[in-house]
């Protein structure tokens, strides 16, 4: 397929930037499909840190990883992704290759527990600090439910104001498909974050 769905495109981009031995983050582990994908990308010498606020999500993910013999490369953390800086060891700050967000609610569970714009933006700011230069953040956004629609517009508003010397942000979205398919916001770190403009008074 030339124009893949948003989630498939996010996997393509992540596969492109990662290599065995990398350290990456799954910011929303949910049922663990993306966590398994990331664990495959980084191989047996790499590491995936996975966050979720629901213990059910972490249990399901641990089972899936165990079945696929991938559990050893993953460290699952029962906490909100907005706190990721506290949980990632200092030696990995500035060395994270990719951070994946798959927003919304846990499929097959309580739909009222969903990602929220303010905590998602706090997590994205943390992720920009943790990324290595050239690292990638992918955010799959579901605007088909009311909270998702608000989250999408808040994210676009926040991201469109970021300094292009620090980060490039692109959006991939179908305009003519029924059923509100998800969109992808991809961010590539280009400079230190927050970007420090050179001080004109220093020559
Ligand atoms: C659409 S699901 C993720 C799907 C998952 N990536 C997969 O492959 O199955 C979204 C998840 O985000 C989690 N979530 C909501 N708020 C969160 C937060 N502040 N920090 C981390 N996870 C959160 C939900 O509990 C839910 O499991």
mmCIF file with all atom_site columns, C-alpha atoms and ligand atoms in Angstrom:
data_model
loop_
_atom_site.group_PDB
_atom_site.id
_atom_site.type_symbol
_atom_site.label_atom_id
_atom_site.label_alt_id
_atom_site.label_comp_id
_atom_site.label_asym_id
_atom_site.label_entity_id
_atom_site.label_seq_id
_atom_site.pdbx_PDB_ins_code
_atom_site.Cartn_x
_atom_site.Cartn_y
_atom_site.Cartn_z
_atom_site.occupancy
_atom_site.B_iso_or_equiv
_atom_site.pdbx_formal_charge
_atom_site.auth_seq_id
_atom_site.auth_comp_id
_atom_site.auth_asym_id
_atom_site.auth_atom_id
_atom_site.pdbx_PDB_model_num
ATOM   1   C CA  . UNK A 1 1   ? 0.000   0.000   0.000  1.00 0.00 ? 1   UNK A CA  1
ATOM   2   C CA  . UNK A 1 2   ? 1.463   3.325   -1.038 1.00 0.00 ? 2   UNK A CA  1
ATOM   3   C CA  . UNK A 1 3   ? -0.482  5.334   1.540  1.00 0.00 ? 3   UNK A CA  1
ATOM   4   C CA  . UNK A 1 4   ? -0.463  3.095   4.642  1.00 0.00 ? 4   UNK A CA  1
ATOM   5   C CA  . UNK A 1 5   ? -2.678  3.669   7.698  1.00 0.00 ? 5   UNK A CA  1
ATOM   6   C CA  . UNK A 1 6   ? -1.205  6.044   10.314 1.00 0.00 ? 6   UNK A CA  1
ATOM   7   C CA  . UNK A 1 7   ? -0.114  3.285   12.704 1.00 0.00 ? 7   UNK A CA  1
ATOM   8   C CA  . UNK A 1 8   ? 1.613   1.328   9.929  1.00 0.00 ? 8   UNK A CA  1
ATOM   9   C CA  . UNK A 1 9   ? 3.438   4.472   8.810  1.00 0.00 ? 9   UNK A CA  1
ATOM   10  C CA  . UNK A 1 10  ? 4.584   5.109   12.392 1.00 0.00 ? 10  UNK A CA  1
ATOM   11  C CA  . UNK A 1 11  ? 6.063   1.575   12.461 1.00 0.00 ? 11  UNK A CA  1
ATOM   12  C CA  . UNK A 1 12  ? 7.818   2.197   9.136  1.00 0.00 ? 12  UNK A CA  1
ATOM   13  C CA  . UNK A 1 13  ? 9.406   5.395   10.454 1.00 0.00 ? 13  UNK A CA  1
ATOM   14  C CA  . UNK A 1 14  ? 10.471  3.795   13.721 1.00 0.00 ? 14  UNK A CA  1
ATOM   15  C CA  . UNK A 1 15  ? 11.969  0.828   11.900 1.00 0.00 ? 15  UNK A CA  1
ATOM   16  C CA  . UNK A 1 16  ? 13.920  3.285   9.776  1.00 0.00 ? 16  UNK A CA  1
ATOM   17  C CA  . UNK A 1 17  ? 15.531  5.122   12.733 1.00 0.00 ? 17  UNK A CA  1
ATOM   18  C CA  . UNK A 1 18  ? 16.166  2.209   15.111 1.00 0.00 ? 18  UNK A CA  1
ATOM   19  C CA  . UNK A 1 19  ? 18.846  -0.446  15.121 1.00 0.00 ? 19  UNK A CA  1
ATOM   20  C CA  . UNK A 1 20  ? 19.808  -3.330  17.422 1.00 0.00 ? 20  UNK A CA  1
ATOM   21  C CA  . UNK A 1 21  ? 21.077  -2.092  20.793 1.00 0.00 ? 21  UNK A CA  1
ATOM   22  C CA  . UNK A 1 22  ? 18.977  1.099   20.807 1.00 0.00 ? 22  UNK A CA  1
ATOM   23  C CA  . UNK A 1 23  ? 16.983  2.361   23.773 1.00 0.00 ? 23  UNK A CA  1
ATOM   24  C CA  . UNK A 1 24  ? 13.392  3.381   23.026 1.00 0.00 ? 24  UNK A CA  1
ATOM   25  C CA  . UNK A 1 25  ? 10.197  4.229   24.905 1.00 0.00 ? 25  UNK A CA  1
ATOM   26  C CA  . UNK A 1 26  ? 6.624   3.027   24.461 1.00 0.00 ? 26  UNK A CA  1
ATOM   27  C CA  . UNK A 1 27  ? 4.677   5.852   26.150 1.00 0.00 ? 27  UNK A CA  1
ATOM   28  C CA  . UNK A 1 28  ? 1.299   4.022   25.994 1.00 0.00 ? 28  UNK A CA  1
ATOM   29  C CA  . UNK A 1 29  ? 1.763   0.247   26.168 1.00 0.00 ? 29  UNK A CA  1
ATOM   30  C CA  . UNK A 1 30  ? -1.970  -0.635  26.143 1.00 0.00 ? 30  UNK A CA  1
ATOM   31  C CA  . UNK A 1 31  ? -2.343  -4.217  24.911 1.00 0.00 ? 31  UNK A CA  1
ATOM   32  C CA  . UNK A 1 32  ? 1.342   -4.458  24.088 1.00 0.00 ? 32  UNK A CA  1
ATOM   33  C CA  . UNK A 1 33  ? 1.300   -4.714  20.293 1.00 0.00 ? 33  UNK A CA  1
ATOM   34  C CA  . UNK A 1 34  ? 3.559   -1.694  19.865 1.00 0.00 ? 34  UNK A CA  1
ATOM   35  C CA  . UNK A 1 35  ? 5.758   -2.761  22.779 1.00 0.00 ? 35  UNK A CA  1
ATOM   36  C CA  . UNK A 1 36  ? 6.432   -6.089  21.025 1.00 0.00 ? 36  UNK A CA  1
ATOM   37  C CA  . UNK A 1 37  ? 7.153   -4.245  17.789 1.00 0.00 ? 37  UNK A CA  1
ATOM   38  C CA  . UNK A 1 38  ? 9.650   -1.945  19.539 1.00 0.00 ? 38  UNK A CA  1
ATOM   39  C CA  . UNK A 1 39  ? 11.290  -4.889  21.332 1.00 0.00 ? 39  UNK A CA  1
ATOM   40  C CA  . UNK A 1 40  ? 11.829  -6.531  17.917 1.00 0.00 ? 40  UNK A CA  1
ATOM   41  C CA  . UNK A 1 41  ? 13.342  -3.305  16.548 1.00 0.00 ? 41  UNK A CA  1
ATOM   42  C CA  . UNK A 1 42  ? 15.956  -2.971  19.325 1.00 0.00 ? 42  UNK A CA  1
ATOM   43  C CA  . UNK A 1 43  ? 16.870  -6.663  19.412 1.00 0.00 ? 43  UNK A CA  1
ATOM   44  C CA  . UNK A 1 44  ? 18.258  -8.651  22.370 1.00 0.00 ? 44  UNK A CA  1
ATOM   45  C CA  . UNK A 1 45  ? 20.897  -6.008  23.201 1.00 0.00 ? 45  UNK A CA  1
ATOM   46  C CA  . UNK A 1 46  ? 18.446  -3.102  23.219 1.00 0.00 ? 46  UNK A CA  1
ATOM   47  C CA  . UNK A 1 47  ? 15.953  -1.861  25.794 1.00 0.00 ? 47  UNK A CA  1
ATOM   48  C CA  . UNK A 1 48  ? 12.327  -0.698  25.731 1.00 0.00 ? 48  UNK A CA  1
ATOM   49  C CA  . UNK A 1 49  ? 10.850  1.337   28.595 1.00 0.00 ? 49  UNK A CA  1
ATOM   50  C CA  . UNK A 1 50  ? 7.052   1.035   28.585 1.00 0.00 ? 50  UNK A CA  1
ATOM   51  C CA  . UNK A 1 51  ? 4.563   3.226   30.478 1.00 0.00 ? 51  UNK A CA  1
ATOM   52  C CA  . UNK A 1 52  ? 0.872   2.872   31.245 1.00 0.00 ? 52  UNK A CA  1
ATOM   53  C CA  . UNK A 1 53  ? -1.397  4.098   34.040 1.00 0.00 ? 53  UNK A CA  1
ATOM   54  C CA  . UNK A 1 54  ? -3.541  0.916   33.998 1.00 0.00 ? 54  UNK A CA  1
ATOM   55  C CA  . UNK A 1 55  ? -2.276  -2.254  35.619 1.00 0.00 ? 55  UNK A CA  1
ATOM   56  C CA  . UNK A 1 56  ? -4.508  -4.278  33.249 1.00 0.00 ? 56  UNK A CA  1
ATOM   57  C CA  . UNK A 1 57  ? -2.540  -2.885  30.299 1.00 0.00 ? 57  UNK A CA  1
ATOM   58  C CA  . UNK A 1 58  ? 0.766   -3.802  31.902 1.00 0.00 ? 58  UNK A CA  1
ATOM   59  C CA  . UNK A 1 59  ? -0.426  -7.328  32.718 1.00 0.00 ? 59  UNK A CA  1
ATOM   60  C CA  . UNK A 1 60  ? -1.673  -7.919  29.170 1.00 0.00 ? 60  UNK A CA  1
ATOM   61  C CA  . UNK A 1 61  ? 1.566   -6.528  27.744 1.00 0.00 ? 61  UNK A CA  1
ATOM   62  C CA  . UNK A 1 62  ? 3.768   -8.650  30.009 1.00 0.00 ? 62  UNK A CA  1
ATOM   63  C CA  . UNK A 1 63  ? 1.848   -11.781 28.916 1.00 0.00 ? 63  UNK A CA  1
ATOM   64  C CA  . UNK A 1 64  ? 2.225   -10.884 25.233 1.00 0.00 ? 64  UNK A CA  1
ATOM   65  C CA  . UNK A 1 65  ? 5.951   -10.207 25.647 1.00 0.00 ? 65  UNK A CA  1
ATOM   66  C CA  . UNK A 1 66  ? 6.426   -13.464 27.521 1.00 0.00 ? 66  UNK A CA  1
ATOM   67  C CA  . UNK A 1 67  ? 4.664   -15.442 24.784 1.00 0.00 ? 67  UNK A CA  1
ATOM   68  C CA  . UNK A 1 68  ? 6.971   -13.891 22.202 1.00 0.00 ? 68  UNK A CA  1
ATOM   69  C CA  . UNK A 1 69  ? 10.087  -14.325 24.334 1.00 0.00 ? 69  UNK A CA  1
ATOM   70  C CA  . UNK A 1 70  ? 10.659  -10.554 24.425 1.00 0.00 ? 70  UNK A CA  1
ATOM   71  C CA  . UNK A 1 71  ? 10.058  -9.757  28.098 1.00 0.00 ? 71  UNK A CA  1
ATOM   72  C CA  . UNK A 1 72  ? 13.753  -9.494  29.000 1.00 0.00 ? 72  UNK A CA  1
ATOM   73  C CA  . UNK A 1 73  ? 14.306  -6.478  26.727 1.00 0.00 ? 73  UNK A CA  1
ATOM   74  C CA  . UNK A 1 74  ? 11.404  -4.524  28.223 1.00 0.00 ? 74  UNK A CA  1
ATOM   75  C CA  . UNK A 1 75  ? 11.051  -2.620  31.483 1.00 0.00 ? 75  UNK A CA  1
ATOM   76  C CA  . UNK A 1 76  ? 7.353   -1.961  32.197 1.00 0.00 ? 76  UNK A CA  1
ATOM   77  C CA  . UNK A 1 77  ? 6.521   1.005   34.420 1.00 0.00 ? 77  UNK A CA  1
ATOM   78  C CA  . UNK A 1 78  ? 3.153   1.605   36.107 1.00 0.00 ? 78  UNK A CA  1
ATOM   79  C CA  . UNK A 1 79  ? 3.126   5.409   35.845 1.00 0.00 ? 79  UNK A CA  1
ATOM   80  C CA  . UNK A 1 80  ? 1.934   8.233   33.632 1.00 0.00 ? 80  UNK A CA  1
ATOM   81  C CA  . UNK A 1 81  ? 4.186   9.003   30.671 1.00 0.00 ? 81  UNK A CA  1
ATOM   82  C CA  . UNK A 1 82  ? 4.322   12.641  31.829 1.00 0.00 ? 82  UNK A CA  1
ATOM   83  C CA  . UNK A 1 83  ? 6.705   11.412  34.568 1.00 0.00 ? 83  UNK A CA  1
ATOM   84  C CA  . UNK A 1 84  ? 9.033   9.590   32.148 1.00 0.00 ? 84  UNK A CA  1
ATOM   85  C CA  . UNK A 1 85  ? 12.086  11.729  32.918 1.00 0.00 ? 85  UNK A CA  1
ATOM   86  C CA  . UNK A 1 86  ? 12.078  10.477  36.518 1.00 0.00 ? 86  UNK A CA  1
ATOM   87  C CA  . UNK A 1 87  ? 11.949  6.829   35.494 1.00 0.00 ? 87  UNK A CA  1
ATOM   88  C CA  . UNK A 1 88  ? 14.517  6.750   32.684 1.00 0.00 ? 88  UNK A CA  1
ATOM   89  C CA  . UNK A 1 89  ? 18.032  6.333   34.155 1.00 0.00 ? 89  UNK A CA  1
ATOM   90  C CA  . UNK A 1 90  ? 20.190  9.475   33.848 1.00 0.00 ? 90  UNK A CA  1
ATOM   91  C CA  . UNK A 1 91  ? 22.730  7.724   31.602 1.00 0.00 ? 91  UNK A CA  1
ATOM   92  C CA  . UNK A 1 92  ? 20.024  7.305   28.931 1.00 0.00 ? 92  UNK A CA  1
ATOM   93  C CA  . UNK A 1 93  ? 18.962  10.976  28.896 1.00 0.00 ? 93  UNK A CA  1
ATOM   94  C CA  . UNK A 1 94  ? 19.782  12.341  25.451 1.00 0.00 ? 94  UNK A CA  1
ATOM   95  C CA  . UNK A 1 95  ? 20.321  8.817   24.119 1.00 0.00 ? 95  UNK A CA  1
ATOM   96  C CA  . UNK A 1 96  ? 16.751  7.623   23.442 1.00 0.00 ? 96  UNK A CA  1
ATOM   97  C CA  . UNK A 1 97  ? 16.313  6.783   19.749 1.00 0.00 ? 97  UNK A CA  1
ATOM   98  C CA  . UNK A 1 98  ? 12.511  6.742   19.483 1.00 0.00 ? 98  UNK A CA  1
ATOM   99  C CA  . UNK A 1 99  ? 9.407   7.355   21.563 1.00 0.00 ? 99  UNK A CA  1
ATOM   100 C CA  . UNK A 1 100 ? 6.066   5.968   20.476 1.00 0.00 ? 100 UNK A CA  1
ATOM   101 C CA  . UNK A 1 101 ? 2.638   7.269   21.565 1.00 0.00 ? 101 UNK A CA  1
ATOM   102 C CA  . UNK A 1 102 ? -0.594  5.539   20.571 1.00 0.00 ? 102 UNK A CA  1
ATOM   103 C CA  . UNK A 1 103 ? -3.208  7.778   22.178 1.00 0.00 ? 103 UNK A CA  1
ATOM   104 C CA  . UNK A 1 104 ? -6.746  7.158   23.362 1.00 0.00 ? 104 UNK A CA  1
ATOM   105 C CA  . UNK A 1 105 ? -8.212  4.413   25.543 1.00 0.00 ? 105 UNK A CA  1
ATOM   106 C CA  . UNK A 1 106 ? -7.274  0.788   26.145 1.00 0.00 ? 106 UNK A CA  1
ATOM   107 C CA  . UNK A 1 107 ? -9.181  -1.336  23.582 1.00 0.00 ? 107 UNK A CA  1
ATOM   108 C CA  . UNK A 1 108 ? -11.476 -3.807  25.347 1.00 0.00 ? 108 UNK A CA  1
ATOM   109 C CA  . UNK A 1 109 ? -11.539 -1.800  28.572 1.00 0.00 ? 109 UNK A CA  1
ATOM   110 C CA  . UNK A 1 110 ? -12.920 1.344   30.254 1.00 0.00 ? 110 UNK A CA  1
ATOM   111 C CA  . UNK A 1 111 ? -13.241 3.958   27.493 1.00 0.00 ? 111 UNK A CA  1
ATOM   112 C CA  . UNK A 1 112 ? -13.355 6.797   30.031 1.00 0.00 ? 112 UNK A CA  1
ATOM   113 C CA  . UNK A 1 113 ? -9.680  6.212   30.902 1.00 0.00 ? 113 UNK A CA  1
ATOM   114 C CA  . UNK A 1 114 ? -8.005  7.954   28.020 1.00 0.00 ? 114 UNK A CA  1
ATOM   115 C CA  . UNK A 1 115 ? -4.940  10.045  27.325 1.00 0.00 ? 115 UNK A CA  1
ATOM   116 C CA  . UNK A 1 116 ? -5.401  13.787  27.980 1.00 0.00 ? 116 UNK A CA  1
ATOM   117 C CA  . UNK A 1 117 ? -3.944  16.786  26.177 1.00 0.00 ? 117 UNK A CA  1
ATOM   118 C CA  . UNK A 1 118 ? -2.136  18.320  29.176 1.00 0.00 ? 118 UNK A CA  1
ATOM   119 C CA  . UNK A 1 119 ? -0.372  15.127  30.267 1.00 0.00 ? 119 UNK A CA  1
ATOM   120 C CA  . UNK A 1 120 ? 0.354   14.120  26.669 1.00 0.00 ? 120 UNK A CA  1
ATOM   121 C CA  . UNK A 1 121 ? 2.014   17.493  26.007 1.00 0.00 ? 121 UNK A CA  1
ATOM   122 C CA  . UNK A 1 122 ? 4.011   17.230  29.252 1.00 0.00 ? 122 UNK A CA  1
ATOM   123 C CA  . UNK A 1 123 ? 5.150   13.765  28.125 1.00 0.00 ? 123 UNK A CA  1
ATOM   124 C CA  . UNK A 1 124 ? 6.092   15.014  24.655 1.00 0.00 ? 124 UNK A CA  1
ATOM   125 C CA  . UNK A 1 125 ? 8.209   17.777  26.198 1.00 0.00 ? 125 UNK A CA  1
ATOM   126 C CA  . UNK A 1 126 ? 9.928   15.190  28.393 1.00 0.00 ? 126 UNK A CA  1
ATOM   127 C CA  . UNK A 1 127 ? 10.430  12.943  25.363 1.00 0.00 ? 127 UNK A CA  1
ATOM   128 C CA  . UNK A 1 128 ? 12.069  15.775  23.408 1.00 0.00 ? 128 UNK A CA  1
ATOM   129 C CA  . UNK A 1 129 ? 14.581  16.176  26.236 1.00 0.00 ? 129 UNK A CA  1
ATOM   130 C CA  . UNK A 1 130 ? 15.309  12.449  26.400 1.00 0.00 ? 130 UNK A CA  1
ATOM   131 C CA  . UNK A 1 131 ? 15.747  11.921  22.632 1.00 0.00 ? 131 UNK A CA  1
ATOM   132 C CA  . UNK A 1 132 ? 19.098  11.807  20.897 1.00 0.00 ? 132 UNK A CA  1
ATOM   133 C CA  . UNK A 1 133 ? 19.652  14.198  17.970 1.00 0.00 ? 133 UNK A CA  1
ATOM   134 C CA  . UNK A 1 134 ? 17.978  12.665  14.923 1.00 0.00 ? 134 UNK A CA  1
ATOM   135 C CA  . UNK A 1 135 ? 15.665  10.681  17.193 1.00 0.00 ? 135 UNK A CA  1
ATOM   136 C CA  . UNK A 1 136 ? 11.969  10.279  16.398 1.00 0.00 ? 136 UNK A CA  1
ATOM   137 C CA  . UNK A 1 137 ? 8.694   10.675  18.276 1.00 0.00 ? 137 UNK A CA  1
ATOM   138 C CA  . UNK A 1 138 ? 5.594   9.174   16.689 1.00 0.00 ? 138 UNK A CA  1
ATOM   139 C CA  . UNK A 1 139 ? 2.117   10.063  17.956 1.00 0.00 ? 139 UNK A CA  1
ATOM   140 C CA  . UNK A 1 140 ? -0.908  8.191   16.605 1.00 0.00 ? 140 UNK A CA  1
ATOM   141 C CA  . UNK A 1 141 ? -3.961  10.343  17.375 1.00 0.00 ? 141 UNK A CA  1
ATOM   142 C CA  . UNK A 1 142 ? -7.603  9.189   17.384 1.00 0.00 ? 142 UNK A CA  1
ATOM   143 C CA  . UNK A 1 143 ? -9.973  12.113  16.867 1.00 0.00 ? 143 UNK A CA  1
ATOM   144 C CA  . UNK A 1 144 ? -13.102 9.954   16.524 1.00 0.00 ? 144 UNK A CA  1
ATOM   145 C CA  . UNK A 1 145 ? -14.065 10.358  20.212 1.00 0.00 ? 145 UNK A CA  1
ATOM   146 C CA  . UNK A 1 146 ? -14.693 13.734  21.942 1.00 0.00 ? 146 UNK A CA  1
ATOM   147 C CA  . UNK A 1 147 ? -11.605 13.680  24.207 1.00 0.00 ? 147 UNK A CA  1
ATOM   148 C CA  . UNK A 1 148 ? -9.491  12.645  21.216 1.00 0.00 ? 148 UNK A CA  1
ATOM   149 C CA  . UNK A 1 149 ? -10.678 15.547  19.106 1.00 0.00 ? 149 UNK A CA  1
ATOM   150 C CA  . UNK A 1 150 ? -9.753  18.051  21.845 1.00 0.00 ? 150 UNK A CA  1
ATOM   151 C CA  . UNK A 1 151 ? -6.432  16.308  22.368 1.00 0.00 ? 151 UNK A CA  1
ATOM   152 C CA  . UNK A 1 152 ? -5.629  16.487  18.648 1.00 0.00 ? 152 UNK A CA  1
ATOM   153 C CA  . UNK A 1 153 ? -6.267  20.218  18.347 1.00 0.00 ? 153 UNK A CA  1
ATOM   154 C CA  . UNK A 1 154 ? -4.293  20.961  21.546 1.00 0.00 ? 154 UNK A CA  1
ATOM   155 C CA  . UNK A 1 155 ? -1.355  18.887  20.269 1.00 0.00 ? 155 UNK A CA  1
ATOM   156 C CA  . UNK A 1 156 ? -1.337  20.557  16.857 1.00 0.00 ? 156 UNK A CA  1
ATOM   157 C CA  . UNK A 1 157 ? -1.496  23.995  18.459 1.00 0.00 ? 157 UNK A CA  1
ATOM   158 C CA  . UNK A 1 158 ? 1.383   23.187  20.837 1.00 0.00 ? 158 UNK A CA  1
ATOM   159 C CA  . UNK A 1 159 ? 3.541   21.514  18.167 1.00 0.00 ? 159 UNK A CA  1
ATOM   160 C CA  . UNK A 1 160 ? 3.062   24.177  15.503 1.00 0.00 ? 160 UNK A CA  1
ATOM   161 C CA  . UNK A 1 161 ? 4.769   26.713  17.794 1.00 0.00 ? 161 UNK A CA  1
ATOM   162 C CA  . UNK A 1 162 ? 7.924   24.691  18.406 1.00 0.00 ? 162 UNK A CA  1
ATOM   163 C CA  . UNK A 1 163 ? 11.196  26.088  17.079 1.00 0.00 ? 163 UNK A CA  1
ATOM   164 C CA  . UNK A 1 164 ? 12.015  24.401  13.757 1.00 0.00 ? 164 UNK A CA  1
ATOM   165 C CA  . UNK A 1 165 ? 15.727  24.487  14.637 1.00 0.00 ? 165 UNK A CA  1
ATOM   166 C CA  . UNK A 1 166 ? 14.959  22.220  17.600 1.00 0.00 ? 166 UNK A CA  1
ATOM   167 C CA  . UNK A 1 167 ? 12.395  19.916  16.064 1.00 0.00 ? 167 UNK A CA  1
ATOM   168 C CA  . UNK A 1 168 ? 10.651  19.194  12.763 1.00 0.00 ? 168 UNK A CA  1
ATOM   169 C CA  . UNK A 1 169 ? 6.987   18.270  13.092 1.00 0.00 ? 169 UNK A CA  1
ATOM   170 C CA  . UNK A 1 170 ? 4.877   16.685  10.352 1.00 0.00 ? 170 UNK A CA  1
ATOM   171 C CA  . UNK A 1 171 ? 1.273   15.468  10.275 1.00 0.00 ? 171 UNK A CA  1
ATOM   172 C CA  . UNK A 1 172 ? -0.120  12.631  8.130  1.00 0.00 ? 172 UNK A CA  1
ATOM   173 C CA  . UNK A 1 173 ? -3.881  12.514  7.869  1.00 0.00 ? 173 UNK A CA  1
ATOM   174 C CA  . UNK A 1 174 ? -6.455  11.130  5.440  1.00 0.00 ? 174 UNK A CA  1
ATOM   175 C CA  . UNK A 1 175 ? -8.944  13.804  4.406  1.00 0.00 ? 175 UNK A CA  1
ATOM   176 C CA  . UNK A 1 176 ? -11.591 11.739  2.611  1.00 0.00 ? 176 UNK A CA  1
ATOM   177 C CA  . UNK A 1 177 ? -11.992 8.490   4.592  1.00 0.00 ? 177 UNK A CA  1
ATOM   178 C CA  . UNK A 1 178 ? -15.093 7.534   6.577  1.00 0.00 ? 178 UNK A CA  1
ATOM   179 C CA  . UNK A 1 179 ? -14.933 6.678   10.271 1.00 0.00 ? 179 UNK A CA  1
ATOM   180 C CA  . UNK A 1 180 ? -12.269 9.175   11.409 1.00 0.00 ? 180 UNK A CA  1
ATOM   181 C CA  . UNK A 1 181 ? -9.147  7.088   10.851 1.00 0.00 ? 181 UNK A CA  1
ATOM   182 C CA  . UNK A 1 182 ? -6.260  8.069   13.144 1.00 0.00 ? 182 UNK A CA  1
ATOM   183 C CA  . UNK A 1 183 ? -3.653  10.615  12.135 1.00 0.00 ? 183 UNK A CA  1
ATOM   184 C CA  . UNK A 1 184 ? 0.085   10.534  12.738 1.00 0.00 ? 184 UNK A CA  1
ATOM   185 C CA  . UNK A 1 185 ? 2.165   13.382  14.149 1.00 0.00 ? 185 UNK A CA  1
ATOM   186 C CA  . UNK A 1 186 ? 5.872   12.673  13.688 1.00 0.00 ? 186 UNK A CA  1
ATOM   187 C CA  . UNK A 1 187 ? 8.629   14.726  15.342 1.00 0.00 ? 187 UNK A CA  1
ATOM   188 C CA  . UNK A 1 188 ? 12.340  14.601  14.526 1.00 0.00 ? 188 UNK A CA  1
ATOM   189 C CA  . UNK A 1 189 ? 14.745  16.180  17.029 1.00 0.00 ? 189 UNK A CA  1
ATOM   190 C CA  . UNK A 1 190 ? 17.140  18.552  15.272 1.00 0.00 ? 190 UNK A CA  1
ATOM   191 C CA  . UNK A 1 191 ? 18.677  20.513  18.162 1.00 0.00 ? 191 UNK A CA  1
ATOM   192 C CA  . UNK A 1 192 ? 18.813  20.799  21.928 1.00 0.00 ? 192 UNK A CA  1
ATOM   193 C CA  . UNK A 1 193 ? 15.416  21.189  23.497 1.00 0.00 ? 193 UNK A CA  1
ATOM   194 C CA  . UNK A 1 194 ? 14.300  23.768  24.456 1.00 0.00 ? 194 UNK A CA  1
ATOM   195 C CA  . UNK A 1 195 ? 16.354  25.295  21.650 1.00 0.00 ? 195 UNK A CA  1
ATOM   196 C CA  . UNK A 1 196 ? 18.656  28.069  22.918 1.00 0.00 ? 196 UNK A CA  1
ATOM   197 C CA  . UNK A 1 197 ? 18.916  30.900  20.410 1.00 0.00 ? 197 UNK A CA  1
ATOM   198 C CA  . UNK A 1 198 ? 22.489  32.295  20.163 1.00 0.00 ? 198 UNK A CA  1
ATOM   199 C CA  . UNK A 1 199 ? 22.834  35.382  22.380 1.00 0.00 ? 199 UNK A CA  1
ATOM   200 C CA  . UNK A 1 200 ? 23.354  38.348  19.969 1.00 0.00 ? 200 UNK A CA  1
ATOM   201 C CA  . UNK A 1 201 ? 25.317  40.282  22.632 1.00 0.00 ? 201 UNK A CA  1
ATOM   202 C CA  . UNK A 1 202 ? 28.062  37.592  22.692 1.00 0.00 ? 202 UNK A CA  1
ATOM   203 C CA  . UNK A 1 203 ? 30.464  37.744  19.734 1.00 0.00 ? 203 UNK A CA  1
HETATM 204 C C1  . LIG B 2 .   ? -4.697  3.127   22.468 1.00 0.00 ? 1   LIG B C1  1
HETATM 205 S S1  . LIG B 2 .   ? -4.023  2.438   23.946 1.00 0.00 ? 1   LIG B S1  1
HETATM 206 C C2  . LIG B 2 .   ? -2.383  2.002   23.459 1.00 0.00 ? 1   LIG B C2  1
HETATM 207 C C3  . LIG B 2 .   ? -2.317  0.834   22.499 1.00 0.00 ? 1   LIG B C3  1
HETATM 208 C C4  . LIG B 2 .   ? -1.000  0.106   22.538 1.00 0.00 ? 1   LIG B C4  1
HETATM 209 N N1  . LIG B 2 .   ? 0.112   0.884   22.100 1.00 0.00 ? 1   LIG B N1  1
HETATM 210 C C5  . LIG B 2 .   ? -1.043  -1.251  21.860 1.00 0.00 ? 1   LIG B C5  1
HETATM 211 O O1  . LIG B 2 .   ? -0.177  -1.550  21.012 1.00 0.00 ? 1   LIG B O1  1
HETATM 212 O O2  . LIG B 2 .   ? -1.920  -2.056  22.212 1.00 0.00 ? 1   LIG B O2  1
HETATM 213 C C6  . LIG B 2 .   ? -3.719  3.860   24.964 1.00 0.00 ? 1   LIG B C6  1
HETATM 214 C C7  . LIG B 2 .   ? -3.169  3.539   26.341 1.00 0.00 ? 1   LIG B C7  1
HETATM 215 O O3  . LIG B 2 .   ? -2.720  4.748   26.935 1.00 0.00 ? 1   LIG B O3  1
HETATM 216 C C8  . LIG B 2 .   ? -2.844  4.588   28.331 1.00 0.00 ? 1   LIG B C8  1
HETATM 217 N N2  . LIG B 2 .   ? -2.732  5.883   29.006 1.00 0.00 ? 1   LIG B N2  1
HETATM 218 C C9  . LIG B 2 .   ? -3.675  6.829   29.226 1.00 0.00 ? 1   LIG B C9  1
HETATM 219 N N3  . LIG B 2 .   ? -3.131  7.887   29.876 1.00 0.00 ? 1   LIG B N3  1
HETATM 220 C C10 . LIG B 2 .   ? -1.814  7.595   30.066 1.00 0.00 ? 1   LIG B C10 1
HETATM 221 C C11 . LIG B 2 .   ? -0.722  8.295   30.687 1.00 0.00 ? 1   LIG B C11 1
HETATM 222 N N4  . LIG B 2 .   ? -0.875  9.498   31.226 1.00 0.00 ? 1   LIG B N4  1
HETATM 223 N N5  . LIG B 2 .   ? 0.492   7.691   30.708 1.00 0.00 ? 1   LIG B N5  1
HETATM 224 C C12 . LIG B 2 .   ? 0.657   6.450   30.153 1.00 0.00 ? 1   LIG B C12 1
HETATM 225 N N6  . LIG B 2 .   ? -0.337  5.756   29.563 1.00 0.00 ? 1   LIG B N6  1
HETATM 226 C C13 . LIG B 2 .   ? -1.554  6.318   29.519 1.00 0.00 ? 1   LIG B C13 1
HETATM 227 C C14 . LIG B 2 .   ? -4.195  3.914   28.486 1.00 0.00 ? 1   LIG B C14 1
HETATM 228 O O4  . LIG B 2 .   ? -4.286  3.293   29.747 1.00 0.00 ? 1   LIG B O4  1
HETATM 229 C C15 . LIG B 2 .   ? -4.169  2.927   27.309 1.00 0.00 ? 1   LIG B C15 1
HETATM 230 O O5  . LIG B 2 .   ? -3.739  1.669   27.723 1.00 0.00 ? 1   LIG B O5  1
#
